[in-house]
């Protein structure tokens, strides 16, 4: 028998709420908000309360999907990145930098969000950057 | 402050009477629930007092249900305050835990916590740590009861209107063990609106706390909108006591509202 | 009591109503708005009398606070 309560941070948004994940024999079975989390002080929103449900969900995407002949199929990261890079080049050289846009996410870290806007502005040359928390 | 608890747990683990002890520990800068299985690894054990007494309490009973469901034949120890012990007693009557498979290790709450909780019994029947504090009655309930009926309505509606429907009160509640919850039944509670339909949402939960709520107050602590749920449920427990002479966790036997078994057939 | 088509249904109802009246009062809803009375299908006149009396009670109390709260929500 292996029962653990693992302290971690919520991935749902940028607030940084702390909670413990209840792990029984390797499976996550529950979420317990941390009383000493400075951001949440023992409280959570409805999304945070259900973090344990998405982690092991069979519907969760674990690999990149690429649409081929109208159907989404699993591909390797190399293939997905190569395809994205080549199409980005094609599109921006044909239609200009502002023909591309970048969507960041609240589920990324600050550093990753910084990098995506840097990539959009410095590498591609567009200010078309947005974020799901603004929707 | 934890010496006696540690000693007791060490004895229980070494003698093999328990498979593990569900208590609290200090790790990674947080106080949180922890299952202690090694008698020589109890150093990090704490009682849940960080800045103020009892400010880091957790629903250990509820977590014990999760473990016991997977390991029904093992015996576990669990840290209990007065409220947790009332919770255990009530969970036994609802067949959620087996009293033969649970060994509580008690701590008495300090007066400061008993005052803050307005606790009717801030100590378990047996405890190895702390001293018996004085019981407190519910001043918060008396205050609301003293208002005019219209003012009572206005005051509750003002509190309920802040609800963000996080379901935290239900999710933290050691007495909420149902597989299906009325608060998620679309025919009773409309979806997709904030705040949820008030006061119905909160009164439905209050009704379900009748004969169940053991006044641990975790719902109040977990509420992001600071709704005084504990006061509402304290009154619910008072009513059941007045009408049926039953108070969950204090009285013996099943809830008078239980529709199964002898209680309803009397 | 106990003489119910649903076995102990009226026993359970009686208990719940006793509890609910007090909970309503504490939440700021007049407990007179909830009334429980046993009337068999053979007691038409008793039913009519009870309903008329209840209607008068409700009329005297005026609109329910819940109705006003609902109207505010819709607005």
Short mmCIF file of C-alpha atoms in Angstrom, two decimals:
data_model
loop_
_atom_site.label_atom_id
_atom_site.label_comp_id
_atom_site.label_asym_id
_atom_site.label_seq_id
_atom_site.Cartn_x
_atom_site.Cartn_y
_atom_site.Cartn_z
CA UNK A 1 0.00 0.00 0.00
CA UNK A 2 1.26 3.43 -0.96
CA UNK A 3 -0.75 6.52 0.05
CA UNK A 4 0.78 9.94 -0.46
CA UNK A 5 -0.33 13.53 -0.38
CA UNK A 6 1.83 15.39 -2.85
CA UNK A 7 2.07 19.18 -2.56
CA UNK A 8 1.85 20.93 -5.92
CA UNK A 9 0.57 24.01 -7.73
CA UNK A 10 -2.60 24.30 -9.78
CA UNK A 11 -2.02 24.28 -13.54
CA UNK A 12 -5.39 25.74 -14.46
CA UNK A 13 -4.45 29.41 -14.31
CA UNK A 14 -1.74 31.81 -13.25
CA UNK A 15 -2.99 32.38 -9.67
CA UNK A 16 -0.72 29.67 -8.33
CA UNK A 17 -3.01 27.98 -5.82
CA UNK A 18 -1.38 25.26 -3.77
CA UNK A 19 -2.93 21.91 -3.04
CA UNK A 20 -2.11 18.34 -2.21
CA UNK A 21 -2.90 15.58 -4.65
CA UNK A 22 -4.03 12.40 -2.94
CA UNK A 23 -2.19 9.51 -4.60
CA UNK A 24 -3.18 5.96 -3.72
CA UNK A 25 -1.06 3.20 -5.26
CA UNK A 26 0.07 5.46 -8.09
CA UNK A 27 -3.37 6.80 -9.00
CA UNK A 28 -4.44 10.36 -8.24
CA UNK A 29 -7.74 10.16 -6.38
CA UNK A 30 -8.33 13.57 -4.85
CA UNK A 31 -7.44 17.23 -4.41
CA UNK A 32 -7.00 18.90 -1.01
CA UNK A 33 -6.42 22.68 -0.95
CA UNK A 34 -3.40 23.67 1.11
CA UNK A 35 -4.14 25.82 4.16
CA UNK A 36 -0.69 27.35 4.01
CA UNK A 37 -0.73 28.18 0.29
CA UNK A 38 -0.09 31.95 0.24
CA UNK A 39 -2.27 32.51 -2.84
CA UNK A 40 -5.30 30.43 -1.88
CA UNK A 41 -5.13 29.98 1.92
CA UNK A 42 -7.00 26.69 1.93
CA UNK A 43 -9.50 27.64 -0.74
CA UNK A 44 -9.92 26.66 -4.42
CA UNK A 45 -12.22 27.41 -7.33
CA UNK A 46 -14.31 24.72 -8.97
CA UNK A 47 -11.61 23.99 -11.55
CA UNK A 48 -8.90 23.53 -8.97
CA UNK A 49 -11.10 21.19 -6.96
CA UNK A 50 -11.29 18.86 -9.95
CA UNK A 51 -7.65 18.81 -11.06
CA UNK A 52 -7.35 15.14 -10.11
CA UNK A 53 -9.97 14.30 -12.72
CA UNK A 54 -8.18 15.60 -15.80
CA UNK A 55 -4.70 14.28 -15.07
CA UNK A 56 -5.58 10.67 -15.83
CA UNK A 57 -8.48 11.35 -18.19
CA UNK A 58 -8.44 9.07 -21.24
CA UNK A 59 -9.55 12.12 -23.26
CA UNK A 60 -6.42 14.03 -22.38
CA UNK A 61 -4.07 14.87 -25.29
CA UNK A 62 -0.66 13.40 -24.64
CA UNK A 63 0.86 13.61 -28.12
CA UNK A 64 0.68 16.18 -30.97
CA UNK A 65 -2.11 15.72 -33.50
CA UNK A 66 -1.77 16.68 -37.15
CA UNK A 67 -4.67 16.94 -39.58
CA UNK A 68 -3.92 14.74 -42.59
CA UNK A 69 -6.54 14.44 -45.36
CA UNK A 70 -9.15 15.84 -42.98
CA UNK A 71 -8.41 13.45 -40.11
CA UNK A 72 -6.46 14.16 -36.95
CA UNK A 73 -3.69 11.64 -36.37
CA UNK A 74 -1.00 11.27 -33.74
CA UNK A 75 2.49 12.24 -34.90
CA UNK A 76 5.90 12.66 -33.30
CA UNK A 77 6.98 16.02 -31.87
CA UNK A 78 9.65 16.27 -34.60
CA UNK A 79 7.10 15.86 -37.36
CA UNK A 80 4.68 18.31 -35.76
CA UNK A 81 7.34 20.95 -35.21
CA UNK A 82 8.86 20.53 -38.68
CA UNK A 83 5.44 20.88 -40.27
CA UNK A 84 4.56 23.96 -38.19
CA UNK A 85 7.90 25.64 -38.92
CA UNK A 86 7.71 25.04 -42.66
CA UNK A 87 4.09 26.22 -42.94
CA UNK A 88 4.83 29.31 -40.82
CA UNK A 89 7.67 30.19 -43.19
CA UNK A 90 5.53 29.59 -46.28
CA UNK A 91 2.58 31.60 -45.02
CA UNK A 92 4.52 34.57 -43.67
CA UNK A 93 6.74 34.85 -46.73
CA UNK A 94 3.69 34.77 -49.03
CA UNK A 95 1.34 37.00 -47.00
CA UNK A 96 3.51 38.95 -44.54
CA UNK A 97 4.28 38.56 -40.84
CA UNK A 98 0.84 39.71 -39.70
CA UNK A 99 -0.79 36.74 -41.40
CA UNK A 100 0.30 34.63 -38.41
CA UNK A 101 -1.05 34.76 -34.87
CA UNK A 102 -0.02 33.16 -31.58
CA UNK A 103 -2.21 31.98 -28.75
CA UNK A 104 -0.54 31.58 -25.38
CA UNK A 105 -2.19 29.90 -22.43
CA UNK A 106 -2.88 30.37 -18.74
CA UNK A 107 -1.67 26.83 -18.30
CA UNK A 108 1.87 27.79 -19.32
CA UNK A 109 4.43 29.19 -16.94
CA UNK A 110 5.39 32.88 -16.98
CA UNK A 111 8.64 31.96 -18.69
CA UNK A 112 6.94 29.96 -21.43
CA UNK A 113 4.48 32.79 -22.02
CA UNK A 114 7.36 35.23 -22.25
CA UNK A 115 9.08 33.00 -24.80
CA UNK A 116 6.02 32.67 -27.03
CA UNK A 117 5.53 36.44 -27.28
CA UNK A 118 9.28 36.88 -27.85
CA UNK A 119 9.11 34.31 -30.63
CA UNK A 120 6.08 36.03 -32.18
CA UNK A 121 7.61 39.50 -32.07
CA UNK A 122 11.32 38.84 -32.62
CA UNK A 123 11.36 35.72 -34.78
CA UNK A 124 8.14 36.04 -36.79
CA UNK A 125 7.68 39.80 -36.51
CA UNK A 126 4.06 40.18 -35.52
CA UNK A 127 2.19 41.62 -32.54
CA UNK A 128 -0.64 39.13 -33.02
CA UNK A 129 -0.29 37.52 -29.59
CA UNK A 130 -3.21 36.69 -27.36
CA UNK A 131 -4.05 34.65 -24.33
CA UNK A 132 -6.95 32.44 -23.30
CA UNK A 133 -7.51 34.36 -20.07
CA UNK A 134 -8.61 37.36 -22.16
CA UNK A 135 -11.36 35.50 -24.02
CA UNK B 1 3.44 19.51 21.88
CA UNK B 2 3.41 16.36 19.74
CA UNK B 3 5.51 14.11 22.00
CA UNK B 4 2.63 12.09 23.41
CA UNK B 5 0.98 11.62 20.04
CA UNK B 6 4.26 10.48 18.50
CA UNK B 7 4.84 8.06 21.37
CA UNK B 8 1.36 6.60 21.01
CA UNK B 9 1.66 6.28 17.23
CA UNK B 10 5.08 4.67 17.53
CA UNK B 11 3.63 2.07 19.91
CA UNK B 12 0.70 1.36 17.61
CA UNK B 13 2.90 1.00 14.53
CA UNK B 14 5.56 -1.12 16.27
CA UNK B 15 2.99 -3.49 17.74
CA UNK B 16 1.48 -3.93 14.29
CA UNK B 17 -1.95 -2.87 15.54
CA UNK B 18 -2.20 -0.36 12.74
CA UNK B 19 -0.99 -0.40 9.14
CA UNK B 20 -0.57 3.37 9.08
CA UNK B 21 -1.44 6.54 10.96
CA UNK B 22 -3.23 9.32 9.15
CA UNK B 23 -2.10 12.59 10.68
CA UNK B 24 -0.52 15.88 9.71
CA UNK B 25 3.06 16.63 8.79
CA UNK B 26 5.17 19.58 7.88
CA UNK B 27 6.69 19.14 4.44
CA UNK B 28 7.90 21.46 1.69
CA UNK B 29 6.86 24.44 3.82
CA UNK B 30 3.27 23.23 4.06
CA UNK B 31 1.30 21.49 6.77
CA UNK B 32 -0.70 18.73 5.17
CA UNK B 33 -2.23 15.30 5.66
CA UNK B 34 0.21 12.42 5.74
CA UNK B 35 0.03 8.66 6.23
CA UNK B 36 2.77 7.62 8.64
CA UNK B 37 3.73 3.97 8.15
CA UNK B 38 7.26 3.82 9.63
CA UNK B 39 7.54 4.02 13.46
CA UNK B 40 10.99 5.58 13.09
CA UNK B 41 9.84 8.30 10.73
CA UNK B 42 7.53 10.46 12.83
CA UNK B 43 9.82 13.49 13.12
CA UNK B 44 7.79 15.71 10.77
CA UNK B 45 4.50 15.09 12.59
CA UNK B 46 2.55 18.20 13.65
CA UNK B 47 -0.93 18.83 15.04
CA UNK B 48 -2.09 21.48 12.56
CA UNK B 49 -1.22 24.68 14.38
CA UNK B 50 0.78 27.00 12.15
CA UNK B 51 0.20 30.61 13.13
CA UNK B 52 -2.93 30.11 15.21
CA UNK B 53 -4.20 26.96 16.94
CA UNK B 54 -5.91 24.64 14.47
CA UNK B 55 -5.42 26.91 11.46
CA UNK B 56 -4.20 23.93 9.42
CA UNK B 57 -6.89 21.35 10.06
CA UNK B 58 -7.78 18.89 7.29
CA UNK B 59 -10.67 16.44 6.79
CA UNK B 60 -8.64 13.41 7.88
CA UNK B 61 -11.78 11.28 8.31
CA UNK B 62 -12.73 11.89 4.72
CA UNK B 63 -9.27 10.87 3.50
CA UNK B 64 -9.45 7.79 5.71
CA UNK B 65 -12.63 6.75 3.86
CA UNK B 66 -10.68 6.93 0.59
CA UNK B 67 -7.95 4.67 1.95
CA UNK B 68 -10.31 2.28 3.75
CA UNK B 69 -12.34 1.73 0.58
CA UNK B 70 -9.27 0.25 -1.09
CA UNK B 71 -7.96 -1.51 2.04
CA UNK B 72 -11.07 -2.57 4.00
CA UNK B 73 -9.23 -5.31 5.93
CA UNK B 74 -6.44 -3.10 7.30
CA UNK B 75 -6.64 -1.10 10.52
CA UNK B 76 -5.55 2.53 10.51
CA UNK B 77 -4.89 5.10 13.20
CA UNK B 78 -6.15 8.63 12.75
CA UNK B 79 -5.55 11.94 14.51
CA UNK B 80 -8.77 13.27 16.05
CA UNK B 81 -9.90 16.46 17.70
CA UNK B 82 -13.36 16.65 19.28
CA UNK B 83 -14.99 17.37 15.93
CA UNK B 84 -13.10 14.60 14.11
CA UNK B 85 -14.22 12.10 16.72
CA UNK B 86 -17.83 13.19 16.25
CA UNK B 87 -17.23 12.72 12.53
CA UNK B 88 -15.92 9.19 13.03
CA UNK B 89 -18.91 8.26 15.19
CA UNK B 90 -21.32 9.58 12.58
CA UNK B 91 -19.48 7.90 9.70
CA UNK B 92 -19.75 4.59 11.58
CA UNK B 93 -23.54 4.97 11.77
CA UNK B 94 -23.64 5.66 8.02
CA UNK B 95 -21.45 2.58 7.37
CA UNK B 96 -18.72 4.62 5.72
CA UNK B 97 -16.02 3.41 8.11
CA UNK B 98 -15.74 0.27 10.22
CA UNK B 99 -15.16 1.10 13.92
CA UNK B 100 -13.19 -2.15 14.32
CA UNK B 101 -10.68 -0.93 11.75
CA UNK B 102 -10.07 2.58 13.10
CA UNK B 103 -7.95 3.55 16.11
CA UNK B 104 -8.34 7.25 16.94
CA UNK B 105 -5.53 9.12 18.69
CA UNK B 106 -7.00 12.19 20.36
CA UNK B 107 -5.84 15.73 20.97
CA UNK B 108 -7.79 18.33 22.94
CA UNK B 109 -8.15 21.79 21.42
CA UNK B 110 -6.80 24.86 23.22
CA UNK B 111 -9.28 27.44 24.53
CA UNK B 112 -8.49 29.88 21.72
CA UNK B 113 -9.65 27.37 19.12
CA UNK B 114 -12.69 26.31 21.18
CA UNK B 115 -13.71 29.98 21.38
CA UNK B 116 -13.23 30.59 17.67
CA UNK B 117 -15.20 27.44 16.79
CA UNK B 118 -17.94 28.07 19.42
CA UNK B 119 -17.42 24.36 20.04
CA UNK B 120 -19.82 22.43 22.24
CA UNK B 121 -17.16 19.82 22.99
CA UNK B 122 -13.59 20.82 22.04
CA UNK B 123 -12.06 17.50 23.05
CA UNK B 124 -12.47 13.82 22.17
CA UNK B 125 -13.49 11.27 24.80
CA UNK B 126 -9.88 10.19 25.21
CA UNK B 127 -6.87 12.32 24.39
CA UNK B 128 -3.12 12.06 24.86
CA UNK B 129 -2.24 15.69 24.19
CA UNK B 130 -3.60 19.04 25.37
CA UNK B 131 -6.01 20.01 28.11
CA UNK B 132 -9.76 20.09 28.21
CA UNK B 133 -10.97 23.57 27.20
CA UNK B 134 -14.29 25.05 28.22
CA UNK B 135 -17.30 24.41 25.99
CA UNK B 136 -18.75 27.36 24.10
CA UNK B 137 -22.29 28.00 22.85
CA UNK B 138 -23.18 29.46 19.46
CA UNK B 139 -23.19 33.24 19.79
CA UNK B 140 -23.29 33.55 15.98
CA UNK B 141 -26.61 31.67 15.84
CA UNK B 142 -28.09 33.75 18.66
CA UNK B 143 -27.11 36.93 16.86
CA UNK B 144 -28.97 36.01 13.65
CA UNK B 145 -31.97 34.60 15.55
CA UNK B 146 -32.30 38.01 17.23
CA UNK B 147 -32.92 39.76 13.92
CA UNK B 148 -36.35 40.53 12.50
CA UNK B 149 -37.49 37.91 9.92
CA UNK B 150 -37.04 40.35 6.99
CA UNK B 151 -33.57 41.33 8.16
CA UNK B 152 -32.63 37.68 8.50
CA UNK B 153 -33.60 37.12 4.86
CA UNK B 154 -31.70 40.17 3.65
CA UNK B 155 -28.65 39.25 5.64
CA UNK B 156 -28.51 35.66 4.35
CA UNK B 157 -29.14 36.75 0.77
CA UNK B 158 -26.26 39.19 1.02
CA UNK B 159 -23.99 36.35 2.15
CA UNK B 160 -25.25 33.81 -0.41
CA UNK B 161 -24.97 36.31 -3.29
CA UNK B 162 -21.17 36.07 -3.10
CA UNK B 163 -21.19 32.31 -3.81
CA UNK B 164 -19.00 31.28 -6.76
CA UNK B 165 -20.39 27.73 -6.73
CA UNK B 166 -17.00 26.12 -6.23
CA UNK B 167 -18.59 23.23 -4.31
CA UNK B 168 -15.71 23.55 -1.83
CA UNK B 169 -18.10 23.27 1.15
CA UNK B 170 -19.26 19.92 -0.15
CA UNK B 171 -15.88 18.70 -1.34
CA UNK B 172 -14.13 19.35 1.99
CA UNK B 173 -17.03 18.00 4.10
CA UNK B 174 -16.20 14.73 5.88
CA UNK B 175 -19.93 13.99 6.02
CA UNK B 176 -20.42 14.39 2.24
CA UNK B 177 -19.79 10.89 0.97
CA UNK B 178 -22.75 10.42 -1.42
CA UNK B 179 -22.05 9.11 -4.90
CA UNK B 180 -24.76 11.30 -6.37
CA UNK B 181 -25.21 14.83 -5.09
CA UNK B 182 -28.45 16.82 -5.16
CA UNK B 183 -26.38 19.95 -5.69
CA UNK B 184 -25.51 18.61 -9.13
CA UNK B 185 -29.04 17.56 -10.06
CA UNK B 186 -30.10 19.80 -12.92
CA UNK B 187 -33.79 19.54 -12.06
CA UNK B 188 -33.06 20.99 -8.62
CA UNK B 189 -30.17 23.38 -9.26
CA UNK B 190 -29.91 25.38 -12.46
CA UNK B 191 -26.54 25.21 -14.17
CA UNK B 192 -24.52 27.91 -15.87
CA UNK B 193 -25.40 30.80 -13.56
CA UNK B 194 -23.50 32.71 -10.91
CA UNK B 195 -24.33 33.03 -8.15
CA UNK B 196 -26.29 29.77 -8.16
CA UNK B 197 -29.99 30.13 -7.49
CA UNK B 198 -30.08 31.60 -4.00
CA UNK B 199 -31.08 30.86 -1.31
CA UNK B 200 -32.12 27.45 -2.71
CA UNK B 201 -28.60 26.18 -3.38
CA UNK B 202 -27.47 26.85 0.18
CA UNK B 203 -30.70 25.73 1.81
CA UNK B 204 -30.65 22.43 -0.08
CA UNK B 205 -27.21 21.80 1.32
CA UNK B 206 -28.38 22.87 4.78
CA UNK B 207 -31.23 20.34 4.61
CA UNK B 208 -28.78 17.61 3.70
CA UNK B 209 -26.64 18.55 6.69
CA UNK B 210 -29.53 17.82 9.04
CA UNK B 211 -28.64 14.84 11.21
CA UNK B 212 -25.16 14.78 9.68
CA UNK B 213 -23.17 17.96 10.33
CA UNK B 214 -20.76 17.43 13.21
CA UNK B 215 -19.69 21.09 13.32
CA UNK B 216 -16.04 20.83 12.26
CA UNK B 217 -16.25 24.17 10.46
CA UNK B 218 -14.04 23.16 7.51
CA UNK B 219 -16.75 24.37 5.09
CA UNK B 220 -16.53 27.84 6.56
CA UNK B 221 -12.74 27.84 6.26
CA UNK B 222 -12.70 26.58 2.68
CA UNK B 223 -15.27 29.09 1.37
CA UNK B 224 -13.58 31.63 -0.95
CA UNK B 225 -16.54 33.98 -0.40
CA UNK B 226 -16.48 33.76 3.41
CA UNK B 227 -20.13 32.71 3.64
CA UNK B 228 -20.84 31.86 7.32
CA UNK B 229 -21.96 28.32 6.52
CA UNK B 230 -20.97 27.05 9.92
CA UNK B 231 -23.54 29.33 11.55
CA UNK B 232 -26.24 28.00 9.23
CA UNK B 233 -25.36 24.37 9.95
CA UNK B 234 -25.01 25.02 13.68
CA UNK B 235 -28.64 26.13 13.62
CA UNK B 236 -29.57 23.03 11.60
CA UNK B 237 -28.00 20.86 14.32
CA UNK B 238 -29.79 22.89 17.03
CA UNK B 239 -33.16 22.33 15.33
CA UNK B 240 -32.62 18.57 15.06
CA UNK B 241 -31.64 18.52 18.72
CA UNK B 242 -34.69 20.55 19.80
CA UNK B 243 -37.13 18.52 17.71
CA UNK B 244 -35.71 15.02 17.95
CA UNK B 245 -33.26 15.12 20.83
CA UNK B 246 -30.46 14.00 18.50
CA UNK B 247 -27.14 15.67 17.74
CA UNK B 248 -24.81 13.95 15.25
CA UNK B 249 -21.58 12.81 16.85
CA UNK B 250 -22.89 13.46 20.38
CA UNK B 251 -25.93 11.19 20.42
CA UNK B 252 -25.90 7.46 19.87
CA UNK B 253 -27.55 5.78 16.90
CA UNK B 254 -28.80 6.89 13.53
CA UNK B 255 -30.19 10.21 12.43
CA UNK B 256 -33.94 10.64 13.05
CA UNK B 257 -34.22 11.65 9.39
CA UNK B 258 -32.67 8.43 8.13
CA UNK B 259 -35.32 6.77 5.97
CA UNK B 260 -33.71 3.36 6.12
CA UNK B 261 -33.74 1.16 9.18
CA UNK B 262 -35.48 1.50 12.48
CA UNK B 263 -35.27 5.29 12.82
CA UNK B 264 -38.03 5.91 10.27
CA UNK B 265 -40.25 3.06 11.40
CA UNK B 266 -40.57 4.15 15.01
CA UNK C 1 -49.88 8.28 11.47
CA UNK C 2 -48.08 5.40 9.86
CA UNK C 3 -51.28 4.65 7.93
CA UNK C 4 -49.73 5.76 4.66
CA UNK C 5 -49.82 4.38 1.14
CA UNK C 6 -46.04 4.87 1.10
CA UNK C 7 -45.60 2.93 4.38
CA UNK C 8 -43.76 5.35 6.66
CA UNK C 9 -43.97 8.25 4.16
CA UNK C 10 -46.07 10.47 6.39
CA UNK C 11 -43.83 9.75 9.38
CA UNK C 12 -40.83 10.99 7.41
CA UNK C 13 -42.79 13.97 6.07
CA UNK C 14 -43.94 15.04 9.52
CA UNK C 15 -40.33 15.04 10.75
CA UNK C 16 -39.08 16.97 7.74
CA UNK C 17 -41.78 19.60 7.99
CA UNK C 18 -41.01 20.16 11.67
CA UNK C 19 -37.36 20.69 10.75
CA UNK C 20 -38.06 22.77 7.64
CA UNK C 21 -40.37 25.23 9.36
CA UNK C 22 -37.61 26.15 11.77
CA UNK C 23 -34.95 26.28 9.05
CA UNK C 24 -37.15 28.58 6.95
CA UNK C 25 -37.67 30.86 9.94
CA UNK C 26 -33.91 31.07 10.56
CA UNK C 27 -33.27 31.85 6.86
CA UNK C 28 -35.78 34.71 6.98
CA UNK C 29 -38.75 33.04 5.29
CA UNK C 30 -41.96 33.10 7.38
CA UNK C 31 -42.60 29.56 8.59
CA UNK C 32 -46.37 30.04 8.10
CA UNK C 33 -45.69 29.65 4.37
CA UNK C 34 -45.20 25.93 4.93
CA UNK C 35 -48.11 23.93 6.25
CA UNK C 36 -48.63 20.19 6.57
CA UNK C 37 -52.05 18.68 7.16
CA UNK C 38 -53.30 15.13 6.72
CA UNK C 39 -56.44 15.01 4.57
CA UNK C 40 -57.74 11.78 3.06
CA UNK C 41 -59.29 11.65 -0.41
CA UNK C 42 -62.69 11.17 1.27
CA UNK C 43 -62.50 14.47 3.17
CA UNK C 44 -63.29 17.02 0.48
CA UNK C 45 -64.83 19.63 2.76
CA UNK C 46 -61.86 19.51 5.12
CA UNK C 47 -59.51 20.00 2.16
CA UNK C 48 -61.45 23.03 0.91
CA UNK C 49 -61.55 24.58 4.37
CA UNK C 50 -57.81 24.06 4.83
CA UNK C 51 -56.95 25.53 1.44
CA UNK C 52 -59.13 28.57 2.02
CA UNK C 53 -57.57 29.14 5.38
CA UNK C 54 -54.04 28.72 3.97
CA UNK C 55 -54.82 31.14 1.12
CA UNK C 56 -55.95 33.74 3.65
CA UNK C 57 -52.77 33.23 5.67
CA UNK C 58 -50.60 33.70 2.58
CA UNK C 59 -52.56 36.75 1.44
CA UNK C 60 -52.06 38.37 4.83
CA UNK C 61 -48.30 37.66 4.66
CA UNK C 62 -47.99 39.33 1.26
CA UNK C 63 -45.59 38.38 -1.56
CA UNK C 64 -42.85 35.89 -0.70
CA UNK C 65 -39.35 37.30 -0.21
CA UNK C 66 -38.18 34.60 -2.65
CA UNK C 67 -40.36 36.07 -5.38
CA UNK C 68 -38.83 39.49 -4.86
CA UNK C 69 -35.34 37.98 -4.92
CA UNK C 70 -36.21 36.17 -8.16
CA UNK C 71 -37.46 39.38 -9.76
CA UNK C 72 -34.23 41.16 -8.85
CA UNK C 73 -32.24 38.33 -10.42
CA UNK C 74 -34.21 38.52 -13.67
CA UNK C 75 -33.78 42.30 -13.87
#
